PDB file of C-alpha atoms in Angstrom:
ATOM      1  CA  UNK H  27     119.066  18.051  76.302  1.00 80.00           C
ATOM      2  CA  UNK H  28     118.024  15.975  79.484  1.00 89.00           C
ATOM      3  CA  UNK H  29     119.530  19.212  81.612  1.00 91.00           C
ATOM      4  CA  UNK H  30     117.159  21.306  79.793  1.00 92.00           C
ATOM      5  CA  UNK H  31     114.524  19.561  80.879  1.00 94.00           C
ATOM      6  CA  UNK H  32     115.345  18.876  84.253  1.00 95.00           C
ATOM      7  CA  UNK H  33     115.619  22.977  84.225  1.00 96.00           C
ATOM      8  CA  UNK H  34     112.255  23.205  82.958  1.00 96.00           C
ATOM      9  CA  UNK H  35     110.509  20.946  85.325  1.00 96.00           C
ATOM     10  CA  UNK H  36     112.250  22.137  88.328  1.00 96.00           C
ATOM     11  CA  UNK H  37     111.755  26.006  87.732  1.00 96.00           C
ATOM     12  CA  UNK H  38     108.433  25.895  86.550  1.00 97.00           C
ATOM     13  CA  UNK H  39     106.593  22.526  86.811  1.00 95.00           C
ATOM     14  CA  UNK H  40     105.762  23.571  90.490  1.00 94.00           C
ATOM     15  CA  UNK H  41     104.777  27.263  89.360  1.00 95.00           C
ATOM     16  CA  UNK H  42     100.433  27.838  89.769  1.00 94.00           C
ATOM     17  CA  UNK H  43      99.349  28.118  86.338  1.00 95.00           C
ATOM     18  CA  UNK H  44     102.337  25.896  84.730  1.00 97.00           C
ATOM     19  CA  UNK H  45     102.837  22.078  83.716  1.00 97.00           C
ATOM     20  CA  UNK H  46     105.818  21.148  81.505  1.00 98.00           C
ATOM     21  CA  UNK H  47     104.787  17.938  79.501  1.00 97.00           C
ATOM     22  CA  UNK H  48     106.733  14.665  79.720  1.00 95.00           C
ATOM     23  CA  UNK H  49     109.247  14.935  76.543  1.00 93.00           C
ATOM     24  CA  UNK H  50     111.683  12.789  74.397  1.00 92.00           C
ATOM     25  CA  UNK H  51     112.212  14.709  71.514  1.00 92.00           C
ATOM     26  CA  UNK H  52     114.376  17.898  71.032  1.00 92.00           C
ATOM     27  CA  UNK H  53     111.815  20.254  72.047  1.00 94.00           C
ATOM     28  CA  UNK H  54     109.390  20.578  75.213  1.00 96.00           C
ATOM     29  CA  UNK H  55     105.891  21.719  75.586  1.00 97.00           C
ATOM     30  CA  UNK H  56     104.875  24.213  78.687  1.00 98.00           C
ATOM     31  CA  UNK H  57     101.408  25.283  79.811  1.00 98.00           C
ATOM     32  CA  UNK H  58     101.429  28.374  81.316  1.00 97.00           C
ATOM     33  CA  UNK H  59      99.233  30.968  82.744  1.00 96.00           C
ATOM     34  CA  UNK H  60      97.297  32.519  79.761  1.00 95.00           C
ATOM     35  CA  UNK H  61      97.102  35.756  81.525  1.00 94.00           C
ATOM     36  CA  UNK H  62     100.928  36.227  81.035  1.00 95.00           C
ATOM     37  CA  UNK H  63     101.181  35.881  76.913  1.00 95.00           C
ATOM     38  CA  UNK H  64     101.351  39.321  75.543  1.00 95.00           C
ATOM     39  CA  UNK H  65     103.756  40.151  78.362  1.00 94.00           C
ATOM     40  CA  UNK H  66     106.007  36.902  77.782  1.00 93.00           C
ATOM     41  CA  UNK H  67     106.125  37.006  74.275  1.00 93.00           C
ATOM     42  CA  UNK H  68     107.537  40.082  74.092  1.00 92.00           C
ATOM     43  CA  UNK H  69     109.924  39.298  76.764  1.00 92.00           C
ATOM     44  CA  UNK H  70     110.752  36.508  74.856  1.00 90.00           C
ATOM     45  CA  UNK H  71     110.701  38.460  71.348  1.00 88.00           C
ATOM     46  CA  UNK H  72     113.192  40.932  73.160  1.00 82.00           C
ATOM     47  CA  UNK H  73     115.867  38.177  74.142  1.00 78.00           C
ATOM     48  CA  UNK H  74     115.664  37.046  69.969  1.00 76.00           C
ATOM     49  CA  UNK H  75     114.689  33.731  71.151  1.00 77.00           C
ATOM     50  CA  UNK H  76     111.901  32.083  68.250  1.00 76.00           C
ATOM     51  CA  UNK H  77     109.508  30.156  70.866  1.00 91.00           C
ATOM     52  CA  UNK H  78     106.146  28.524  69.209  1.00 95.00           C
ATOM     53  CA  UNK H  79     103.271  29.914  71.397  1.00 96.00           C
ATOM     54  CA  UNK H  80     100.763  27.042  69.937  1.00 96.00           C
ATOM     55  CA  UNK H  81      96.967  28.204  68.565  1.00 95.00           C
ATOM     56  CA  UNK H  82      95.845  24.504  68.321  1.00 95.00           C
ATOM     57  CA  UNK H  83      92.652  24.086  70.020  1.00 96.00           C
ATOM     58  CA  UNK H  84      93.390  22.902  73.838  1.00 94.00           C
ATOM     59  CA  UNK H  85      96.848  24.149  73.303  1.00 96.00           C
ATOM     60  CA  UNK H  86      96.375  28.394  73.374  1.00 96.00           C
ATOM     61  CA  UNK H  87      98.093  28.214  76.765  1.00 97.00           C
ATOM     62  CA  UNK H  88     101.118  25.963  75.957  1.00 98.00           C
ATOM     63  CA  UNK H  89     104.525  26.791  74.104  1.00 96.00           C
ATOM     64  CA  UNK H  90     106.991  24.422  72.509  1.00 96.00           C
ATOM     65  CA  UNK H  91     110.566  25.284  73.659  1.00 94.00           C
ATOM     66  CA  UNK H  92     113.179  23.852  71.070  1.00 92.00           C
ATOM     67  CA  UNK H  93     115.820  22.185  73.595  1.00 91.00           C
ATOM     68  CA  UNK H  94     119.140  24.299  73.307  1.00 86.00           C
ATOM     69  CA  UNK H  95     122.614  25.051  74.965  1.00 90.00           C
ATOM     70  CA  UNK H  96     122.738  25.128  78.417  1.00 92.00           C
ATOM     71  CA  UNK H  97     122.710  29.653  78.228  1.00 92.00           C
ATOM     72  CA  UNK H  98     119.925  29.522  75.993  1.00 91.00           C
ATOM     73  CA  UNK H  99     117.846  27.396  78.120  1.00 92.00           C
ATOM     74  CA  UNK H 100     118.634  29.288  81.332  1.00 94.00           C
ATOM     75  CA  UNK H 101     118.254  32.837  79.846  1.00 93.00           C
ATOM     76  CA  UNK H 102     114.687  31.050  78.711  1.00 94.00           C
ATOM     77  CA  UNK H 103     113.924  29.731  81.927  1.00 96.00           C
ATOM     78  CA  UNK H 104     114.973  33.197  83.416  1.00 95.00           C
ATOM     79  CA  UNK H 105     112.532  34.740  81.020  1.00 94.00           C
ATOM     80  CA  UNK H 106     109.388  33.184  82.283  1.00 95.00           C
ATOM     81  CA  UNK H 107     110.348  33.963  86.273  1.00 96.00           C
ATOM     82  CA  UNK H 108     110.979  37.480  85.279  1.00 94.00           C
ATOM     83  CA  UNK H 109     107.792  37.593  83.580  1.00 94.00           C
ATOM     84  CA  UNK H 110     105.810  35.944  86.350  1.00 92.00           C
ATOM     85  CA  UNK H 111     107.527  37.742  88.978  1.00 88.00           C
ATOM     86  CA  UNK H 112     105.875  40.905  87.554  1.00 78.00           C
ATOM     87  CA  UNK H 113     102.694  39.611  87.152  1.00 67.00           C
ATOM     88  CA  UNK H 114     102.222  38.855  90.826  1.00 52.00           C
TER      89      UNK H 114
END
């Protein structure tokens, strides 16, 4: 799980728009540019992988990653770039 994380803060802790929160548990939590949502869920729903986009208040722009095998996490992490990349 620590790789996961490591993945997560390298690839997109830097990006403008994105902060990946501290984490301990099995899962992590992402900000991430709001303008991107309908676009990344779908990328997202399109890859089958069940990511929480969060509706708490203060948390519309964040999304809670369950930690998984090293593929999973990559094709994830992949994702979001391809996502962004588009959006630029």
């Amino acid at each position: 799980m620590e790789w996961g994380r490591q993945l997560y803060k390298e690839k997109l802790g830097g990006l403008p728009g994105f902060k990946v929160y501290k984490s301990v548990a099995n899962f992590i939590l992402i900000k991430y540019p709001i303008e991107i949502k309908d676009k990344l869920m779908e990328a997202l729903k399109v890859q089958d992988y069940k990511i929480k986009f969060m509706s708490d208040k203060g948390l519309e722009s964040c999304l809670r990653i369950t930690l998984g095998r090293k593929e999973q996490t990559q094709t994830v992490v992949d994702t979001i770039l391809q996502v962004l990349r588009f959006e630029i």
